[in-house]
Short mmCIF file of C-alpha atoms in Angstrom, two decimals:
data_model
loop_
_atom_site.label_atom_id
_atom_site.label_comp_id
_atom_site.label_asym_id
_atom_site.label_seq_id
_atom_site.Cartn_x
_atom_site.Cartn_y
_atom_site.Cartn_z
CA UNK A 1 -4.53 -36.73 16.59
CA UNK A 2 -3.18 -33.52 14.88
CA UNK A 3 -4.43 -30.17 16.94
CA UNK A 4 -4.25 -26.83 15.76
CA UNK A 5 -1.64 -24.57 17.38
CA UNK A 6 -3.53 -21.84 20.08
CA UNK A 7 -2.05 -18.57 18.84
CA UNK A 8 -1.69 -15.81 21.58
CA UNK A 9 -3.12 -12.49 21.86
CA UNK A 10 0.07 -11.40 20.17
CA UNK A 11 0.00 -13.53 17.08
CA UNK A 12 -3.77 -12.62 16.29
CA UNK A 13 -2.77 -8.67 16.28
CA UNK A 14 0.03 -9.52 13.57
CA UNK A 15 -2.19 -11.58 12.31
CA UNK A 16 -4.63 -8.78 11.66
CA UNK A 17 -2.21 -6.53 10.79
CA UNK A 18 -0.64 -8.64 8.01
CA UNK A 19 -2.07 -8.23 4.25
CA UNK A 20 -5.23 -10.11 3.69
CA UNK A 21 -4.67 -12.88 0.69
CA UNK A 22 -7.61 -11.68 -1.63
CA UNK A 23 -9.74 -8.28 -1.48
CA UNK A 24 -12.64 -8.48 1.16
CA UNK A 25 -16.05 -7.28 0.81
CA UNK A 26 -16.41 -4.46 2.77
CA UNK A 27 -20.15 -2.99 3.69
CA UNK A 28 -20.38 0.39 2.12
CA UNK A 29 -22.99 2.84 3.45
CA UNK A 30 -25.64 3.72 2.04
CA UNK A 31 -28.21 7.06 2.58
CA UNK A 32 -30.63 5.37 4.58
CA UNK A 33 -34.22 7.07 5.55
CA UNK A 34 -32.79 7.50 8.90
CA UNK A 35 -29.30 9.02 7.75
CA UNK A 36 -31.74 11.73 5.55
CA UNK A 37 -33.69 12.05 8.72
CA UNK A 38 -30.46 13.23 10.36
CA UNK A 39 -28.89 14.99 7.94
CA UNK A 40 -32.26 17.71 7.97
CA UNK A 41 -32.05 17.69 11.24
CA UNK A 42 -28.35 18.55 11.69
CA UNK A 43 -28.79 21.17 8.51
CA UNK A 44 -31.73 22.92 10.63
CA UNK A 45 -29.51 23.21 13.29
CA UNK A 46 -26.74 24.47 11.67
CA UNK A 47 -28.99 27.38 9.65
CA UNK A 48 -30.72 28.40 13.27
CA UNK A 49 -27.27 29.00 14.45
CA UNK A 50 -26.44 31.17 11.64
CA UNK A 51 -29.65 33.08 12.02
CA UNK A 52 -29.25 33.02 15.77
CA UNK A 53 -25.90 34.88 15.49
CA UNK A 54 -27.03 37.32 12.42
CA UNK A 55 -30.05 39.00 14.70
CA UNK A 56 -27.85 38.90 17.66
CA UNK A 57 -29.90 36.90 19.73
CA UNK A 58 -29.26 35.61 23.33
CA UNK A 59 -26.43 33.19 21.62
CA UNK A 60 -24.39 36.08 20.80
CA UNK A 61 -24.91 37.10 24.56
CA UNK A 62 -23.79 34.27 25.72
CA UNK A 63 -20.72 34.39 23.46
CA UNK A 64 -19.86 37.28 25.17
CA UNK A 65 -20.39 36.00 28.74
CA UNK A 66 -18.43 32.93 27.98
CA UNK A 67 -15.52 35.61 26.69
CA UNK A 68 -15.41 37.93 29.28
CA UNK A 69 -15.00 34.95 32.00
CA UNK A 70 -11.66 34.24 30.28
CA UNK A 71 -11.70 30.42 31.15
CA UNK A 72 -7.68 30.54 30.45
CA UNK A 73 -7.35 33.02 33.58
CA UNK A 74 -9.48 30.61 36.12
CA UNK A 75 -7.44 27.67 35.46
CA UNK A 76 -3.90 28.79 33.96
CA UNK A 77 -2.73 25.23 34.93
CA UNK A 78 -4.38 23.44 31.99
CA UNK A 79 -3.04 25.96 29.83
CA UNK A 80 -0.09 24.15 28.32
CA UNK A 81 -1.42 21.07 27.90
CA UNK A 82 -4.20 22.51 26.45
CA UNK A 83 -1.98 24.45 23.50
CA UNK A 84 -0.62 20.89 22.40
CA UNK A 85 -4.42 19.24 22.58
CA UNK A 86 -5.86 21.80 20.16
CA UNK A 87 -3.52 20.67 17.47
CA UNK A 88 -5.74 17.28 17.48
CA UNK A 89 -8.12 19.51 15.33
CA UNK A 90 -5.45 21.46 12.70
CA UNK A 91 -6.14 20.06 9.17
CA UNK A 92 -2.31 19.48 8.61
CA UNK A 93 -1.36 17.17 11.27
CA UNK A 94 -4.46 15.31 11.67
CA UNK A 95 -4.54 14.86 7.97
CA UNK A 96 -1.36 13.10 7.35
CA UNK A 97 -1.72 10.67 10.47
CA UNK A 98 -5.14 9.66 9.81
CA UNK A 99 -3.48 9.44 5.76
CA UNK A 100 -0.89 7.34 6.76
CA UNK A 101 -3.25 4.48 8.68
CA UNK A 102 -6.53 4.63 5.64
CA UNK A 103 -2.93 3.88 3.34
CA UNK A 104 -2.17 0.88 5.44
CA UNK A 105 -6.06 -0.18 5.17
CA UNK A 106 -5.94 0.22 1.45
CA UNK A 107 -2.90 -1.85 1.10
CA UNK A 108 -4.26 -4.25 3.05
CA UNK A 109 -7.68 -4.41 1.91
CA UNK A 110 -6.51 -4.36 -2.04
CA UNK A 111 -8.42 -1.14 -2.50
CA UNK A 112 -7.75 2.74 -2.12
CA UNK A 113 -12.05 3.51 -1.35
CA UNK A 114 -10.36 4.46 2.24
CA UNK A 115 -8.52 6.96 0.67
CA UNK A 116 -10.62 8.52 -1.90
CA UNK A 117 -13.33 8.86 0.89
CA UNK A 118 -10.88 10.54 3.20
CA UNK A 119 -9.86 12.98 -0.10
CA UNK A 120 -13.73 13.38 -0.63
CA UNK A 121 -14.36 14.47 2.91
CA UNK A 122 -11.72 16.79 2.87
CA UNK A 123 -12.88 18.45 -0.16
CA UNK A 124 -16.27 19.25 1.26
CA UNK A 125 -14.35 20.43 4.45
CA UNK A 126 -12.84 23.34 2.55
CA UNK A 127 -15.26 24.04 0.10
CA UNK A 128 -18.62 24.24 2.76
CA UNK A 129 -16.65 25.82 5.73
CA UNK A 130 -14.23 28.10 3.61
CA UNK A 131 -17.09 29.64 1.64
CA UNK A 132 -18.79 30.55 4.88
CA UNK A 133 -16.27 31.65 6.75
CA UNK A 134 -15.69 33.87 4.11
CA UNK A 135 -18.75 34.93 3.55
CA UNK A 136 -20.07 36.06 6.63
CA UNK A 137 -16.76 37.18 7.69
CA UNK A 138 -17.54 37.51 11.65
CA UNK A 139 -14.56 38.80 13.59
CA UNK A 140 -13.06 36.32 16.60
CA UNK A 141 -12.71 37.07 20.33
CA UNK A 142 -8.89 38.76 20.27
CA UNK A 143 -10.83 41.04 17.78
CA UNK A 144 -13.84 42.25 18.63
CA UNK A 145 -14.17 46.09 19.34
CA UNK A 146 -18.00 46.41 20.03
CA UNK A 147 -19.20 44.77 23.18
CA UNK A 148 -22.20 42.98 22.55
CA UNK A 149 -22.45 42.84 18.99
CA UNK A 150 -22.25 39.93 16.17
CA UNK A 151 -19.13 40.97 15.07
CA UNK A 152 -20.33 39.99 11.64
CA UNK A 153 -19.33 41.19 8.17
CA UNK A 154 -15.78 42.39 8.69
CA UNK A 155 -15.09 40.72 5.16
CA UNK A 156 -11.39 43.23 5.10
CA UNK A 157 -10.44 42.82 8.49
CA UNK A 158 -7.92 40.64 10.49
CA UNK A 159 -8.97 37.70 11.74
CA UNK A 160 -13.06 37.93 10.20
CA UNK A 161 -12.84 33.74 9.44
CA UNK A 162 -13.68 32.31 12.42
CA UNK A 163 -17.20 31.39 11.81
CA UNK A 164 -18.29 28.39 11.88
CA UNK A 165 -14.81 27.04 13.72
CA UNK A 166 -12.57 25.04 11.36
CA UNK A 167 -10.65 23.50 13.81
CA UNK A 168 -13.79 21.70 14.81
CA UNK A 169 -15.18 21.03 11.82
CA UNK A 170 -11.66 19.48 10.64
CA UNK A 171 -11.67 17.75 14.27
CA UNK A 172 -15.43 15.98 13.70
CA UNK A 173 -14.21 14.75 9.85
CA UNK A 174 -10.96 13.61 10.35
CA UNK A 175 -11.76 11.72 13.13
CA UNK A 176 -15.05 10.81 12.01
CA UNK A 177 -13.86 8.99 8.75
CA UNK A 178 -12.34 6.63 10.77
CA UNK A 179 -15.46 5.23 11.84
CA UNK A 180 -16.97 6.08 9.20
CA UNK A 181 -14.95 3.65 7.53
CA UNK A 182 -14.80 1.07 10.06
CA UNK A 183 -15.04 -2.63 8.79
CA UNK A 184 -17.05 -4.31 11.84
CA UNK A 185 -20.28 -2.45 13.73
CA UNK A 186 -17.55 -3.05 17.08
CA UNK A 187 -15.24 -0.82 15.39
CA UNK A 188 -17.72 2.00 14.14
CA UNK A 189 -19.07 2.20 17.67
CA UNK A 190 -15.93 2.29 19.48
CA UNK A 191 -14.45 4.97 16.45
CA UNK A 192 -17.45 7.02 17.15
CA UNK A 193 -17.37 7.25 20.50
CA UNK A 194 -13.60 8.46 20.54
CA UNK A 195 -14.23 10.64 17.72
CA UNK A 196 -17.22 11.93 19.45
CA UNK A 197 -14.62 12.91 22.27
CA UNK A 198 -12.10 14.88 20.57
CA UNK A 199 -14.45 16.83 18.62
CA UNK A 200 -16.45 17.44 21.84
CA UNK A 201 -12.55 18.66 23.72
CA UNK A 202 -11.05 20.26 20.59
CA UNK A 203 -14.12 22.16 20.33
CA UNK A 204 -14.20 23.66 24.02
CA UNK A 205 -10.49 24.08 23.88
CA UNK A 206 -10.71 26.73 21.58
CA UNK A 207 -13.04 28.73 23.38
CA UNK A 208 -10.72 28.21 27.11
CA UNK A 209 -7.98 29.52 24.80
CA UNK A 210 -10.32 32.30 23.46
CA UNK A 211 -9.67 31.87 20.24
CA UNK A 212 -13.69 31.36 19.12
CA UNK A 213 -17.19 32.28 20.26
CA UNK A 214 -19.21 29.41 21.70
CA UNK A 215 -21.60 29.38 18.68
CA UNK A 216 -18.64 28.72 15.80
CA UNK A 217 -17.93 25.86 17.81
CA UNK A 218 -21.65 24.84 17.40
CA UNK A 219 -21.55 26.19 14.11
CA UNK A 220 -18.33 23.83 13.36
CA UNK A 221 -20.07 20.24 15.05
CA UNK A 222 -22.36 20.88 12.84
CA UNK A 223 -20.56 21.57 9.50
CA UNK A 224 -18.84 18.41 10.33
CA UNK A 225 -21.33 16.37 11.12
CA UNK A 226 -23.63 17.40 8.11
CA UNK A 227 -20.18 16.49 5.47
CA UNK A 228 -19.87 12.77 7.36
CA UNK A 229 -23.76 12.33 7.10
CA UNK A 230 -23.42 13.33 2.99
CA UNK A 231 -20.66 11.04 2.26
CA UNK A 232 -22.86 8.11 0.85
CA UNK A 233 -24.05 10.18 -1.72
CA UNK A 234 -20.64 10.62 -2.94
CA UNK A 235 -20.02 6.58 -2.66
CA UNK A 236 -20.74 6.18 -6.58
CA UNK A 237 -18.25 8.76 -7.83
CA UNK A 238 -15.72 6.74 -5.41
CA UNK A 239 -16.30 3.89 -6.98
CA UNK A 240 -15.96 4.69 -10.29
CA UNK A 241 -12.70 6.80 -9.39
CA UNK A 242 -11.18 3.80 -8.02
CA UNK A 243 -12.22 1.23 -11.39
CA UNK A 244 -10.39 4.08 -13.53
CA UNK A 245 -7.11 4.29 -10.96
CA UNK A 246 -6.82 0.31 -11.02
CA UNK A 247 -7.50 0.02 -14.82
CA UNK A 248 -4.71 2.58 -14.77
CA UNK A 249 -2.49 0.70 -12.49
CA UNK A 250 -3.10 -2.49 -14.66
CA UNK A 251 -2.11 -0.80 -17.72
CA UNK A 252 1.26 0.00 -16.39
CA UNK A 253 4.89 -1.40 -18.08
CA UNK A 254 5.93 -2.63 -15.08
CA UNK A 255 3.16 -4.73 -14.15
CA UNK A 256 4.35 -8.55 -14.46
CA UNK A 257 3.64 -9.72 -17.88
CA UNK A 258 1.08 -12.65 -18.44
CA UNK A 259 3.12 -15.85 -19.00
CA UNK A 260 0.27 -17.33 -20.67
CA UNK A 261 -0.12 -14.93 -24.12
CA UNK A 262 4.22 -14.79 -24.47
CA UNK A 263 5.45 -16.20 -27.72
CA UNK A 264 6.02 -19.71 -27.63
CA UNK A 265 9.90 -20.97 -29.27
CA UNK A 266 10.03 -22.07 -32.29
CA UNK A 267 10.19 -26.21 -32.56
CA UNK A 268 13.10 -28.05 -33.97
CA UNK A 269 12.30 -30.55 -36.11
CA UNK A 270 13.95 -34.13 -35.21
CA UNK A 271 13.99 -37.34 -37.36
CA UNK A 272 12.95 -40.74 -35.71
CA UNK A 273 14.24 -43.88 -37.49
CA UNK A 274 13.59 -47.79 -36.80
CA UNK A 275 15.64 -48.96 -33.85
CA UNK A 276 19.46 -49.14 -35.50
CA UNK A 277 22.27 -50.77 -34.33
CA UNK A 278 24.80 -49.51 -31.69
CA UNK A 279 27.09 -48.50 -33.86
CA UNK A 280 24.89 -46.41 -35.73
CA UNK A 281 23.53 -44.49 -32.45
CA UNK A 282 27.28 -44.35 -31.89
CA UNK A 283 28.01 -42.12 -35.32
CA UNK A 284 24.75 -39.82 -34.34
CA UNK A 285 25.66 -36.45 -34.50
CA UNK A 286 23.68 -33.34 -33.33
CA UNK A 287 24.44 -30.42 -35.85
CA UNK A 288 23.05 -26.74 -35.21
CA UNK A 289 24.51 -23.66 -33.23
CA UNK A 290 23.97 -23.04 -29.46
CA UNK A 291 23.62 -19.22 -29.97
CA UNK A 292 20.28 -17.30 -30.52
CA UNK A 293 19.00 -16.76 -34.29
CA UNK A 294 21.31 -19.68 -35.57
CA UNK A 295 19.67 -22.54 -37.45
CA UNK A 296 17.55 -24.84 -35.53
CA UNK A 297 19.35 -28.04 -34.35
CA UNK A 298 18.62 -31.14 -36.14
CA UNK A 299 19.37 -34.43 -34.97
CA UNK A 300 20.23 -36.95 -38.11
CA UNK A 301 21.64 -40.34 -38.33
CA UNK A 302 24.50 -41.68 -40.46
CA UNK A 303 21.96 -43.31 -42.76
CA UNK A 304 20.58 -39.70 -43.17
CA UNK A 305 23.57 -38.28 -43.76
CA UNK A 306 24.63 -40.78 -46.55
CA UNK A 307 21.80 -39.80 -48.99
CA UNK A 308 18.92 -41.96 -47.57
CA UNK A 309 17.01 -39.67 -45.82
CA UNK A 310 15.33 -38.17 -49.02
CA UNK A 311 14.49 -42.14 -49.89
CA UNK A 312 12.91 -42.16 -46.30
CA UNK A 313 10.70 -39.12 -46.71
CA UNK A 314 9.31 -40.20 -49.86
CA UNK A 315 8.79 -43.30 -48.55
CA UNK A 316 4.68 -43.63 -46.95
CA UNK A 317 6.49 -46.26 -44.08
CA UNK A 318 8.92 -43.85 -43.25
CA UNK A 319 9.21 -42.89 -39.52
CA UNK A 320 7.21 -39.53 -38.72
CA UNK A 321 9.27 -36.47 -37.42
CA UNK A 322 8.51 -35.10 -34.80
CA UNK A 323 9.23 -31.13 -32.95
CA UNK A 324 10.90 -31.00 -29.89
CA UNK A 325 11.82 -27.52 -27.93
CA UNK A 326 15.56 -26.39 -28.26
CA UNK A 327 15.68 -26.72 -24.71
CA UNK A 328 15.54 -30.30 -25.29
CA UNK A 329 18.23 -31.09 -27.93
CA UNK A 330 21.89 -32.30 -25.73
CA UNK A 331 24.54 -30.71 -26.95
CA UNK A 332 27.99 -31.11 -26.32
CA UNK A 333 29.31 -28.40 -24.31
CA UNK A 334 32.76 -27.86 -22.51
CA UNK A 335 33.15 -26.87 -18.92
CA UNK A 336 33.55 -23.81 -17.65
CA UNK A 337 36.79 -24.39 -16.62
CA UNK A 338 38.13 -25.45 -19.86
CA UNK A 339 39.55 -23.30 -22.79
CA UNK A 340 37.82 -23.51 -25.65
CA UNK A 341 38.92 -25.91 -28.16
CA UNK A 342 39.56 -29.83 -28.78
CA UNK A 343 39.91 -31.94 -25.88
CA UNK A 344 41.50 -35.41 -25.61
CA UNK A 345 41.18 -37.97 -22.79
CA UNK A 346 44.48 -37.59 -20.56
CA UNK A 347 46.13 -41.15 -22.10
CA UNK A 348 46.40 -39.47 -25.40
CA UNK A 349 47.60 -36.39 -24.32
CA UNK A 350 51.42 -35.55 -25.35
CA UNK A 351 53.48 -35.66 -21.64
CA UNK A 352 55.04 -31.96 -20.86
CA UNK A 353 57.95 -33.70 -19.55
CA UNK A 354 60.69 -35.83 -21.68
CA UNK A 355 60.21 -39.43 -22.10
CA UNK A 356 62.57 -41.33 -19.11
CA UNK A 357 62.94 -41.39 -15.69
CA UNK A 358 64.22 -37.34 -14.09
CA UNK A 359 66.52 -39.49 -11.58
CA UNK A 360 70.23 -39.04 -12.17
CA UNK A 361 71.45 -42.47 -13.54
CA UNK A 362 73.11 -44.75 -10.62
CA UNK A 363 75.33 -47.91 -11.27
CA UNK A 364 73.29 -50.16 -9.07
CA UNK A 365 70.17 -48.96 -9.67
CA UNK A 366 68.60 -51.08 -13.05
CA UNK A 367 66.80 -49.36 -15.77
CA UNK A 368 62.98 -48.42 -15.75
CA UNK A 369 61.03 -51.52 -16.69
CA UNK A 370 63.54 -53.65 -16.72
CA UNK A 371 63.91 -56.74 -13.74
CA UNK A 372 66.05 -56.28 -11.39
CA UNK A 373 68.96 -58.64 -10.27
CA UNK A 374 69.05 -61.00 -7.67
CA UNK A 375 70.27 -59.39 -4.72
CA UNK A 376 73.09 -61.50 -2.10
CA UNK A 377 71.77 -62.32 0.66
CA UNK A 378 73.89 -61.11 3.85
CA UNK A 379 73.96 -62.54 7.48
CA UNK A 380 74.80 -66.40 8.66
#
């Protein structure tokens, strides 16, 4: 009885990681009634923030509470590690290593959705969160002058595009996509949960570090959380992107040709006779030229050649002919060791050496092909 062989916990993560042999279906989501729920919910949230902060109301307090503690002063040993965490949320780095692993998923999934959704996302990113940084233009922690206050509207001044937090906001949709994307419910859960994590950390580390208020960290949860929750209504202009880029990619000259539209060769005509004798196969020659654009090789017989294969054509019970490829006419060819030109067997070849024997003549010794004498026979 033939068994399977039990593959390891090793094998089955190459075997995940290697290319899958045709293009899977893969669950896109859609805008549910509970993802619209959500996404008003989230986009009340994130406008009561932004009125919260504009009448300086007890969040702005609290901003400055949270400020004037200095959290980087009550525990300076965090500090360091801290300065190499935040970079988790910079657009830059977290952009090209999340990049690099949807590019993996689109070459193994046979599709680049992954990332055109990741392209999408960041798109909104910029467009949302840049326009309203800049437009309310609220001045960060290092530069407020005016204890108390919203530090709001400082479109000209240094450092007035901190609100909502972009770190944050880049944190929540670069990590987010990821799950986002996820092929299996196991994955999105687990994806969501870690991305839930380093939003959450990223988030509070710029406010220990004192470079943002508490509320553009609220303000930048929510920015992100609003572009993820969006994203299926942007699934049809993905999918139409990604026909045109592989209709593109098809029309390319260096795709592999299709073997089955490629000119066929031309056929060489060959003529069939009645069975002939032996000698006659004998005296068949094959006449034609072995190099490209010659005339096509056709294989006659000596009664063909003698004037009877016009009587044989006109003739109704004359054998059909037939087309054969070139590739199937035998011709004579040398090897490659050999010059070119006429070869003979080696028993009809001239010798290189004089006729005779090269031994200097001896009295005793008879002639070549001649019998030798009798020689005396010695002893008792």
């Amino acid at each position: 009885m033939r068994t399977e062989p039990k593959l390891t916990r090793l094998d089955r993560i190459f075997a995940r990681l290697d290319r899958e042999p045709v293009r899977p279906v893969l669950d896109v989501p859609r805008m549910t009634r509970h993802r619209v729920v959500l996404f008003g919910a989230t986009l009340a949230f994130y406008l009561a923030i932004v009125l919260a902060v504009a009448v300086t109301s007890w969040l702005v307090r609290f901003d400055w509470q949270a400020m004037l503690f200095r959290p980087y002063q009550q525990w300076p040993e965090i500090h360091a590690f801290l300065d190499y965490w935040v970079v988790l949320g910079q657009r830059g780095p977290t952009a090209v290593m999340v990049a690099a692993w949807l590019g993996w998923r689109s070459w193994r999934q046979h599709t680049v959705r992954p990332l055109l959704a990741f392209g999408a996302a960041l798109l909104l990113l910029n467009i949302t969160v840049g326009a309203v940084k800049y437009g309310l233009g609220r001045s960060g922690p290092h530069y407020a002058t005016d204890v108390g206050s919203n530090e709001m509207w400082h479109w000209f001044q240094a450092g007035s595009d901190i609100f909502p937090s972009g770190h944050t906001a880049n944190a929540v949709v670069t990590w987010g996509i990821l799950a986002y994307l996820a092929s299996t419910p196991r994955a999105r859960r687990w994806l969501s949960a870690l991305s839930a994590v380093l939003s959450l950390s990223v988030g509070l580390t710029t406010v220990y570090l004192g470079t943002h208020w508490l509320s553009d960290v609220l303000l930048g949860w929510a920015a992100g959380l609003l572009i993820l929750l969006a994203l299926p209504w942007c699934e049809p202009l993905i999918a139409r992107a990604e026909a045109w880029i592989l209709a593109q990619r098809d029309r390319l000259p260096l795709r592999r040709p299709d073997l089955s539209t490629a000119p066929r060769p031309a056929p060489v005509a060959v003529a069939t006779a009645e069975p002939v004798t032996g000698a006659a196969v004998a005296d068949a020659t094959v006449t034609g030229a072995e190099t490209a654009g010659a005339a096509p090789a056709v294989l006659t017989t000596t009664a063909a050649a003698s004037g009877e294969a016009a009587t044989a054509e006109s003739d109704p019970a004359a054998p059909v002919r037939e087309a054969i490829l070139p590739s199937t006419v035998r011709t004579t060819r040398p090897p490659l060791y050999l010059a070119p030109g006429p070869h003979t067997a080696r028993s009809e070849r001239t010798p290189i050496t004089p006729a005779g024997s090269r031994r200097p003549p001896h009295a005793e010794r008879p002639t070549r092909n001649q019998p030798s004498a009798a020689r005396p026979v010695t002893g008792g």
